[in-house]
Amino acid sequence: MMKPDLPARAIVFAYHDVGVRCLRVLLDAGVEVPLVITHEDSPGENIWFASVAQVAAENGLRCVAPSDAHLPELLAEAAASNPDFLFSFYYRHMLKAAWLNVPRCGAFNMHGSLLPQYRGRVPVNWAVIEGARETGATLHRMNEKPDNGAIVDQCAVPILKDDTASEVFGKVVTAAEIVLARSLPRMLDGTATERAQDLSQGGYYGGRKPEDGRIPPSASAQQIHNLVRALAAPYPGAFCRFGGCEIVIDRTRLVEQKPNTDAALRLINENNALWLQAADGSMLHVLAAHDSDGPIDPAGFARRFGGRSVSVDS
């Protein structure tokens, strides 16, 4: 329970849209935030999301972006502020025990899945890749193992069959805001309950690199569709090479049809449309694609490749 007649105080680690919305929830509830720790934007990253640093500046909060959050002087500053809570909202680095032991009432993280499912990195993208039909946001107590601690609350959102990861992430941001807003009063008055995770009900997933977007030649149409959705803009995209040309498949739609027994991954130009035949013989309508020179439509396909179809490079 908080100290009578005094507002709660929280150290906040935050980045990305979830960081922005959850920081605003704390401020809206009257929580004092003596220190915000965020990241410098990476020069090589597509920054399509909102800025925690900007929100902190607008609200007169001290905000730093150290390369190493475990600097002794930063820990000493945080401890001197006597925080009740520490929150991590899409901060990208693990926090060691030195930080977890600073707040009086504990440290809590907002994770973008329905824990214990999709523990680890980029959980929304992984959920779409694996064809999950729902995901969500989970507020949980932090310990020294990633996404391992007891759950305070979580909120589910649907994943529609053609949703991109970006669209799903927008839902997860809202779910995170809902979870924190409805949990915070109970956390502040000491009545919040927690339940341990059954880790056997989910797995741990690692980060992804742009080269992980290569479409496997053996993938089924459904697997390709899921990969395309998971990596569509603003992410780097799902791609393969045809005729020496690297083509990014931006958007697809599954086609109901009898599978072709002559199965191989190939790009087809037919009936003034582009199609992708998967290794299982099923077809995808390619709604958008591009290469380094720009969008590829049926006319562009004809200029690049000629003929009706081109097989994936071996």
mmCIF file of C-alpha atoms in Angstrom:
data_model
loop_
_atom_site.group_PDB
_atom_site.id
_atom_site.type_symbol
_atom_site.label_atom_id
_atom_site.label_comp_id
_atom_site.label_asym_id
_atom_site.label_seq_id
_atom_site.Cartn_x
_atom_site.Cartn_y
_atom_site.Cartn_z
ATOM 1 C CA MET A 1 0.000 0.000 0.000
ATOM 2 C CA MET A 2 1.204 3.513 -0.790
ATOM 3 C CA LYS A 3 2.208 6.036 1.820
ATOM 4 C CA PRO A 4 -0.900 7.939 3.047
ATOM 5 C CA ASP A 5 -1.586 11.255 1.289
ATOM 6 C CA LEU A 6 1.523 10.946 -0.890
ATOM 7 C CA PRO A 7 1.449 10.169 -4.626
ATOM 8 C CA ALA A 8 3.103 6.988 -5.819
ATOM 9 C CA ARG A 9 6.486 7.358 -7.465
ATOM 10 C CA ALA A 10 7.755 5.231 -10.326
ATOM 11 C CA ILE A 11 10.967 4.906 -12.309
ATOM 12 C CA VAL A 12 9.989 4.244 -15.934
ATOM 13 C CA PHE A 13 11.977 2.451 -18.627
ATOM 14 C CA ALA A 14 10.100 2.985 -21.891
ATOM 15 C CA TYR A 15 10.328 3.051 -25.673
ATOM 16 C CA HIS A 16 8.040 2.758 -28.694
ATOM 17 C CA ASP A 17 4.254 3.237 -28.804
ATOM 18 C CA VAL A 18 3.602 0.993 -25.801
ATOM 19 C CA GLY A 19 6.076 3.097 -23.825
ATOM 20 C CA VAL A 20 4.324 6.312 -24.827
ATOM 21 C CA ARG A 21 0.814 5.139 -23.991
ATOM 22 C CA CYS A 22 1.747 3.485 -20.699
ATOM 23 C CA LEU A 23 3.763 6.490 -19.544
ATOM 24 C CA ARG A 24 0.704 8.634 -20.225
ATOM 25 C CA VAL A 25 -1.445 6.253 -18.166
ATOM 26 C CA LEU A 26 0.869 6.713 -15.173
ATOM 27 C CA LEU A 27 0.832 10.485 -15.495
ATOM 28 C CA ASP A 28 -2.939 10.541 -15.921
ATOM 29 C CA ALA A 29 -3.264 8.584 -12.657
ATOM 30 C CA GLY A 30 -1.129 11.120 -10.797
ATOM 31 C CA VAL A 31 1.923 8.876 -10.419
ATOM 32 C CA GLU A 32 5.101 10.904 -9.990
ATOM 33 C CA VAL A 33 7.865 9.915 -12.428
ATOM 34 C CA PRO A 34 11.229 11.276 -11.255
ATOM 35 C CA LEU A 35 13.186 9.497 -13.997
ATOM 36 C CA VAL A 36 12.451 8.126 -17.479
ATOM 37 C CA ILE A 37 15.046 5.930 -19.174
ATOM 38 C CA THR A 38 14.682 5.341 -22.902
ATOM 39 C CA HIS A 39 16.761 4.555 -26.006
ATOM 40 C CA GLU A 40 18.410 6.743 -28.591
ATOM 41 C CA ASP A 41 16.802 6.004 -31.945
ATOM 42 C CA SER A 42 19.067 3.783 -34.027
ATOM 43 C CA PRO A 43 20.260 5.543 -37.235
ATOM 44 C CA GLY A 44 19.644 2.388 -39.291
ATOM 45 C CA GLU A 45 16.137 1.727 -37.988
ATOM 46 C CA ASN A 46 12.861 2.788 -39.568
ATOM 47 C CA ILE A 47 11.422 4.959 -36.786
ATOM 48 C CA TRP A 48 7.676 4.704 -37.423
ATOM 49 C CA PHE A 49 6.565 4.877 -33.795
ATOM 50 C CA ALA A 50 6.028 7.626 -31.222
ATOM 51 C CA SER A 51 8.770 9.102 -29.028
ATOM 52 C CA VAL A 52 8.933 8.515 -25.270
ATOM 53 C CA ALA A 53 11.566 11.256 -25.003
ATOM 54 C CA GLN A 54 9.161 13.748 -26.566
ATOM 55 C CA VAL A 55 6.355 12.842 -24.156
ATOM 56 C CA ALA A 56 8.769 13.156 -21.233
ATOM 57 C CA ALA A 57 9.895 16.592 -22.439
ATOM 58 C CA GLU A 58 6.286 17.761 -22.863
ATOM 59 C CA ASN A 59 5.609 16.813 -19.247
ATOM 60 C CA GLY A 60 8.798 18.221 -17.773
ATOM 61 C CA LEU A 61 10.222 14.826 -16.820
ATOM 62 C CA ARG A 62 13.900 14.031 -16.537
ATOM 63 C CA CYS A 63 14.661 11.635 -19.404
ATOM 64 C CA VAL A 64 17.977 9.962 -20.244
ATOM 65 C CA ALA A 65 19.065 7.466 -22.886
ATOM 66 C CA PRO A 66 22.254 5.829 -21.612
ATOM 67 C CA SER A 67 24.106 3.190 -23.604
ATOM 68 C CA ASP A 68 24.315 1.231 -20.352
ATOM 69 C CA ALA A 69 21.379 1.563 -17.966
ATOM 70 C CA HIS A 70 23.351 -0.064 -15.152
ATOM 71 C CA LEU A 71 25.690 2.871 -14.555
ATOM 72 C CA PRO A 72 26.250 3.242 -10.773
ATOM 73 C CA GLU A 73 25.399 6.950 -10.813
ATOM 74 C CA LEU A 74 22.064 6.278 -12.534
ATOM 75 C CA LEU A 75 21.182 3.554 -10.047
ATOM 76 C CA ALA A 76 22.109 5.871 -7.182
ATOM 77 C CA GLU A 77 19.915 8.652 -8.606
ATOM 78 C CA ALA A 78 16.972 6.275 -8.939
ATOM 79 C CA ALA A 79 17.387 4.879 -5.427
ATOM 80 C CA ALA A 80 17.577 8.399 -3.975
ATOM 81 C CA SER A 81 14.154 9.182 -5.427
ATOM 82 C CA ASN A 82 12.620 6.446 -3.203
ATOM 83 C CA PRO A 83 10.381 4.951 -5.912
ATOM 84 C CA ASP A 84 7.469 2.709 -5.072
ATOM 85 C CA PHE A 85 7.523 1.010 -8.481
ATOM 86 C CA LEU A 86 9.698 0.413 -11.491
ATOM 87 C CA PHE A 87 7.949 -0.113 -14.839
ATOM 88 C CA SER A 88 9.410 -1.352 -18.112
ATOM 89 C CA PHE A 89 7.280 -0.571 -21.169
ATOM 90 C CA TYR A 90 8.933 -1.972 -24.303
ATOM 91 C CA TYR A 91 12.416 -1.095 -23.098
ATOM 92 C CA ARG A 92 14.699 -3.299 -25.160
ATOM 93 C CA HIS A 93 17.316 -4.422 -22.636
ATOM 94 C CA MET A 94 17.113 -6.790 -19.697
ATOM 95 C CA LEU A 95 17.367 -5.157 -16.276
ATOM 96 C CA LYS A 96 19.573 -6.816 -13.677
ATOM 97 C CA ALA A 97 18.813 -7.360 -9.992
ATOM 98 C CA ALA A 98 20.431 -4.032 -9.113
ATOM 99 C CA TRP A 99 17.494 -2.269 -10.791
ATOM 100 C CA LEU A 100 14.801 -4.739 -9.769
ATOM 101 C CA ASN A 101 15.688 -4.208 -6.110
ATOM 102 C CA VAL A 102 15.365 -0.408 -6.239
ATOM 103 C CA PRO A 103 11.552 0.039 -5.990
ATOM 104 C CA ARG A 104 9.772 -0.586 -2.707
ATOM 105 C CA CYS A 105 6.778 -2.412 -4.226
ATOM 106 C CA GLY A 106 8.478 -4.209 -7.101
ATOM 107 C CA ALA A 107 9.336 -3.977 -10.791
ATOM 108 C CA PHE A 108 6.800 -4.716 -13.526
ATOM 109 C CA ASN A 109 6.998 -5.203 -17.287
ATOM 110 C CA MET A 110 4.412 -4.878 -20.072
ATOM 111 C CA HIS A 111 4.863 -7.649 -22.639
ATOM 112 C CA GLY A 112 3.179 -7.813 -26.039
ATOM 113 C CA SER A 113 1.648 -11.281 -25.842
ATOM 114 C CA LEU A 114 -0.609 -13.407 -23.685
ATOM 115 C CA LEU A 115 2.096 -14.807 -21.449
ATOM 116 C CA PRO A 116 3.381 -17.449 -21.134
ATOM 117 C CA GLN A 117 2.946 -17.588 -24.930
ATOM 118 C CA TYR A 118 5.547 -15.836 -27.093
ATOM 119 C CA ARG A 119 8.025 -14.948 -24.375
ATOM 120 C CA GLY A 120 11.058 -13.064 -25.620
ATOM 121 C CA ARG A 121 11.587 -10.780 -28.608
ATOM 122 C CA VAL A 122 9.174 -9.390 -31.235
ATOM 123 C CA PRO A 123 6.181 -11.372 -29.902
ATOM 124 C CA VAL A 124 3.619 -9.805 -32.245
ATOM 125 C CA ASN A 125 5.599 -10.731 -35.351
ATOM 126 C CA TRP A 126 6.092 -14.276 -34.116
ATOM 127 C CA ALA A 127 2.387 -14.665 -33.352
ATOM 128 C CA VAL A 128 1.503 -13.677 -36.933
ATOM 129 C CA ILE A 129 4.216 -15.885 -38.423
ATOM 130 C CA GLU A 130 2.823 -18.873 -36.542
ATOM 131 C CA GLY A 131 -0.766 -18.150 -37.577
ATOM 132 C CA ALA A 132 -2.067 -17.384 -34.076
ATOM 133 C CA ARG A 133 -5.637 -16.069 -33.988
ATOM 134 C CA GLU A 134 -5.205 -13.976 -30.860
ATOM 135 C CA THR A 135 -2.526 -12.274 -28.826
ATOM 136 C CA GLY A 136 -2.546 -9.420 -26.348
ATOM 137 C CA ALA A 137 -0.668 -7.574 -23.626
ATOM 138 C CA THR A 138 0.442 -8.835 -20.220
ATOM 139 C CA LEU A 139 1.570 -6.889 -17.162
ATOM 140 C CA HIS A 140 3.833 -9.070 -15.042
ATOM 141 C CA ARG A 141 6.320 -8.839 -12.209
ATOM 142 C CA MET A 142 9.925 -8.773 -13.360
ATOM 143 C CA ASN A 143 12.684 -11.108 -12.255
ATOM 144 C CA GLU A 144 16.083 -11.859 -13.757
ATOM 145 C CA LYS A 145 14.644 -14.226 -16.359
ATOM 146 C CA PRO A 146 12.905 -12.662 -19.363
ATOM 147 C CA ASP A 147 9.087 -12.570 -19.281
ATOM 148 C CA ASN A 148 9.107 -15.052 -16.437
ATOM 149 C CA GLY A 149 7.408 -13.394 -13.471
ATOM 150 C CA ALA A 150 3.899 -13.647 -12.060
ATOM 151 C CA ILE A 151 1.062 -12.089 -14.052
ATOM 152 C CA VAL A 152 -0.864 -9.105 -12.720
ATOM 153 C CA ASP A 153 -3.304 -8.794 -15.644
ATOM 154 C CA GLN A 154 -3.604 -9.356 -19.368
ATOM 155 C CA CYS A 155 -5.935 -8.407 -22.209
ATOM 156 C CA ALA A 156 -6.504 -10.383 -25.419
ATOM 157 C CA VAL A 157 -6.988 -9.011 -28.942
ATOM 158 C CA PRO A 158 -7.976 -10.922 -32.099
ATOM 159 C CA ILE A 159 -5.690 -11.545 -35.060
ATOM 160 C CA LEU A 160 -7.723 -11.615 -38.265
ATOM 161 C CA LYS A 161 -6.588 -13.866 -41.089
ATOM 162 C CA ASP A 162 -5.283 -10.986 -43.218
ATOM 163 C CA ASP A 163 -4.034 -8.706 -40.410
ATOM 164 C CA THR A 164 -0.471 -7.487 -40.724
ATOM 165 C CA ALA A 165 1.833 -7.399 -37.717
ATOM 166 C CA SER A 166 1.614 -3.611 -37.752
ATOM 167 C CA GLU A 167 -2.181 -3.776 -37.500
ATOM 168 C CA VAL A 168 -1.962 -6.327 -34.693
ATOM 169 C CA PHE A 169 0.616 -4.224 -32.892
ATOM 170 C CA GLY A 170 -1.808 -1.291 -32.909
ATOM 171 C CA LYS A 171 -4.318 -3.500 -31.098
ATOM 172 C CA VAL A 172 -1.659 -4.623 -28.625
ATOM 173 C CA VAL A 173 -0.809 -0.995 -27.810
ATOM 174 C CA THR A 174 -4.451 -0.408 -26.893
ATOM 175 C CA ALA A 175 -4.527 -3.649 -24.882
ATOM 176 C CA ALA A 176 -1.435 -2.536 -22.952
ATOM 177 C CA GLU A 177 -3.088 0.773 -22.101
ATOM 178 C CA ILE A 178 -6.237 -1.033 -20.931
ATOM 179 C CA VAL A 179 -4.274 -3.477 -18.777
ATOM 180 C CA LEU A 180 -2.246 -0.787 -17.036
ATOM 181 C CA ALA A 181 -5.170 1.599 -16.548
ATOM 182 C CA ARG A 182 -7.351 -1.033 -14.900
ATOM 183 C CA SER A 183 -4.529 -2.635 -12.871
ATOM 184 C CA LEU A 184 -2.928 0.527 -11.556
ATOM 185 C CA PRO A 185 -5.556 1.403 -8.902
ATOM 186 C CA ARG A 186 -5.191 -2.050 -7.342
ATOM 187 C CA MET A 187 -1.411 -1.823 -7.491
ATOM 188 C CA LEU A 188 -1.482 1.564 -5.786
ATOM 189 C CA ASP A 189 -3.756 0.476 -2.946
ATOM 190 C CA GLY A 190 -2.008 -2.868 -2.485
ATOM 191 C CA THR A 191 -4.948 -5.094 -3.471
ATOM 192 C CA ALA A 192 -3.567 -6.373 -6.805
ATOM 193 C CA THR A 193 -3.221 -10.140 -7.025
ATOM 194 C CA GLU A 194 -0.701 -12.077 -9.099
ATOM 195 C CA ARG A 195 -0.659 -15.574 -10.543
ATOM 196 C CA ALA A 196 2.390 -17.595 -11.472
ATOM 197 C CA GLN A 197 2.952 -18.455 -15.111
ATOM 198 C CA ASP A 198 2.710 -22.038 -16.304
ATOM 199 C CA LEU A 199 5.765 -21.861 -18.543
ATOM 200 C CA SER A 200 4.929 -25.217 -20.140
ATOM 201 C CA GLN A 201 2.087 -23.460 -21.986
ATOM 202 C CA GLY A 202 4.381 -21.296 -24.092
ATOM 203 C CA GLY A 203 7.885 -20.943 -25.484
ATOM 204 C CA TYR A 204 10.690 -18.427 -25.770
ATOM 205 C CA TYR A 205 11.363 -16.661 -29.088
ATOM 206 C CA GLY A 206 14.467 -14.783 -30.213
ATOM 207 C CA GLY A 207 14.899 -11.606 -32.212
ATOM 208 C CA ARG A 208 14.649 -11.450 -35.985
ATOM 209 C CA LYS A 209 16.936 -9.945 -38.636
ATOM 210 C CA PRO A 210 15.962 -8.683 -42.107
ATOM 211 C CA GLU A 211 17.541 -11.756 -43.737
ATOM 212 C CA ASP A 212 15.138 -13.950 -41.754
ATOM 213 C CA GLY A 213 12.441 -12.699 -44.114
ATOM 214 C CA ARG A 214 13.572 -14.945 -46.973
ATOM 215 C CA ILE A 215 10.624 -17.104 -48.058
ATOM 216 C CA PRO A 216 11.598 -20.790 -47.803
ATOM 217 C CA PRO A 217 11.110 -22.589 -51.146
ATOM 218 C CA SER A 218 9.392 -25.427 -49.269
ATOM 219 C CA ALA A 219 6.844 -23.182 -47.491
ATOM 220 C CA SER A 220 3.125 -23.721 -47.966
ATOM 221 C CA ALA A 221 0.869 -20.933 -49.211
ATOM 222 C CA GLN A 222 -0.467 -20.396 -45.695
ATOM 223 C CA GLN A 223 3.049 -20.167 -44.260
ATOM 224 C CA ILE A 224 4.048 -17.653 -46.946
ATOM 225 C CA HIS A 225 0.913 -15.591 -46.315
ATOM 226 C CA ASN A 226 1.683 -15.500 -42.592
ATOM 227 C CA LEU A 227 5.312 -14.489 -43.196
ATOM 228 C CA VAL A 228 4.251 -11.731 -45.595
ATOM 229 C CA ARG A 229 1.735 -10.387 -43.046
ATOM 230 C CA ALA A 230 4.257 -10.556 -40.224
ATOM 231 C CA LEU A 231 6.953 -8.632 -42.117
ATOM 232 C CA ALA A 232 4.872 -6.148 -44.126
ATOM 233 C CA ALA A 233 5.775 -2.454 -43.822
ATOM 234 C CA PRO A 234 7.011 -0.870 -41.656
ATOM 235 C CA TYR A 235 9.013 -4.086 -41.150
ATOM 236 C CA PRO A 236 11.667 -5.127 -43.730
ATOM 237 C CA GLY A 237 9.422 -7.502 -45.708
ATOM 238 C CA ALA A 238 9.268 -11.126 -46.855
ATOM 239 C CA PHE A 239 11.318 -11.739 -49.990
ATOM 240 C CA CYS A 240 12.732 -14.266 -52.425
ATOM 241 C CA ARG A 241 14.890 -14.166 -55.538
ATOM 242 C CA PHE A 242 13.490 -14.789 -58.978
ATOM 243 C CA GLY A 243 15.758 -14.639 -62.024
ATOM 244 C CA GLY A 244 18.508 -12.991 -59.995
ATOM 245 C CA CYS A 245 16.127 -10.265 -58.789
ATOM 246 C CA GLU A 246 15.242 -9.916 -55.089
ATOM 247 C CA ILE A 247 11.517 -9.288 -54.862
ATOM 248 C CA VAL A 248 9.747 -8.255 -51.669
ATOM 249 C CA ILE A 249 6.200 -9.561 -51.402
ATOM 250 C CA ASP A 250 4.243 -6.830 -49.625
ATOM 251 C CA ARG A 251 0.692 -8.169 -49.528
ATOM 252 C CA THR A 252 -1.008 -11.436 -50.483
ATOM 253 C CA ARG A 253 -4.370 -13.149 -50.339
ATOM 254 C CA LEU A 254 -4.939 -16.888 -50.146
ATOM 255 C CA VAL A 255 -6.822 -18.332 -53.100
ATOM 256 C CA GLU A 256 -9.370 -21.115 -52.714
ATOM 257 C CA GLN A 257 -8.511 -23.622 -55.416
ATOM 258 C CA LYS A 258 -7.495 -27.199 -56.012
ATOM 259 C CA PRO A 259 -3.725 -27.403 -55.454
ATOM 260 C CA ASN A 260 -1.532 -27.789 -58.515
ATOM 261 C CA THR A 261 0.297 -31.121 -58.443
ATOM 262 C CA ASP A 262 3.234 -29.536 -60.322
ATOM 263 C CA ALA A 263 4.358 -27.882 -57.102
ATOM 264 C CA ALA A 264 7.249 -25.422 -56.899
ATOM 265 C CA LEU A 265 7.670 -21.886 -55.667
ATOM 266 C CA ARG A 266 7.192 -19.614 -58.662
ATOM 267 C CA LEU A 267 5.873 -16.168 -59.525
ATOM 268 C CA ILE A 268 3.207 -16.160 -62.231
ATOM 269 C CA ASN A 269 1.868 -13.368 -64.438
ATOM 270 C CA GLU A 270 -1.633 -14.320 -65.598
ATOM 271 C CA ASN A 271 -5.000 -12.609 -66.221
ATOM 272 C CA ASN A 272 -3.443 -9.200 -65.589
ATOM 273 C CA ALA A 273 -2.474 -10.199 -62.039
ATOM 274 C CA LEU A 274 0.502 -11.645 -60.192
ATOM 275 C CA TRP A 275 0.274 -14.981 -58.401
ATOM 276 C CA LEU A 276 2.638 -16.906 -56.191
ATOM 277 C CA GLN A 277 2.494 -20.685 -56.391
ATOM 278 C CA ALA A 278 3.761 -22.327 -53.226
ATOM 279 C CA ALA A 279 5.547 -25.641 -52.859
ATOM 280 C CA ASP A 280 2.307 -27.290 -51.683
ATOM 281 C CA GLY A 281 0.675 -26.349 -54.999
ATOM 282 C CA SER A 282 -1.610 -23.727 -53.461
ATOM 283 C CA MET A 283 -1.815 -20.200 -54.839
ATOM 284 C CA LEU A 284 -1.524 -16.704 -53.425
ATOM 285 C CA HIS A 285 -2.781 -13.588 -55.178
ATOM 286 C CA VAL A 286 0.088 -11.098 -54.934
ATOM 287 C CA LEU A 287 -1.634 -7.790 -54.217
ATOM 288 C CA ALA A 288 1.584 -5.778 -53.903
ATOM 289 C CA ALA A 289 5.292 -6.419 -54.451
ATOM 290 C CA HIS A 290 8.413 -4.439 -55.156
ATOM 291 C CA ASP A 291 12.121 -4.651 -55.879
ATOM 292 C CA SER A 292 14.907 -2.101 -55.589
ATOM 293 C CA ASP A 293 13.566 -0.239 -58.644
ATOM 294 C CA GLY A 294 10.028 0.149 -57.314
ATOM 295 C CA PRO A 295 6.633 -1.597 -57.426
ATOM 296 C CA ILE A 296 6.193 -4.721 -59.507
ATOM 297 C CA ASP A 297 2.874 -5.104 -61.325
ATOM 298 C CA PRO A 298 2.030 -7.411 -64.274
ATOM 299 C CA ALA A 299 3.571 -4.954 -66.751
ATOM 300 C CA GLY A 300 6.695 -4.676 -64.625
ATOM 301 C CA PHE A 301 6.912 -8.470 -64.402
ATOM 302 C CA ALA A 302 6.802 -8.704 -68.210
ATOM 303 C CA ARG A 303 9.579 -6.136 -68.575
ATOM 304 C CA ARG A 304 11.809 -7.873 -66.053
ATOM 305 C CA PHE A 305 11.220 -11.513 -66.837
ATOM 306 C CA GLY A 306 9.124 -11.900 -69.989
ATOM 307 C CA GLY A 307 7.018 -15.037 -70.330
ATOM 308 C CA ARG A 308 4.310 -16.274 -67.974
ATOM 309 C CA SER A 309 6.235 -17.409 -64.903
ATOM 310 C CA VAL A 310 9.608 -17.480 -63.204
ATOM 311 C CA SER A 311 10.795 -20.038 -60.637
ATOM 312 C CA VAL A 312 12.540 -19.177 -57.405
ATOM 313 C CA ASP A 313 16.329 -19.156 -57.655
ATOM 314 C CA SER A 314 17.972 -22.247 -56.237
#
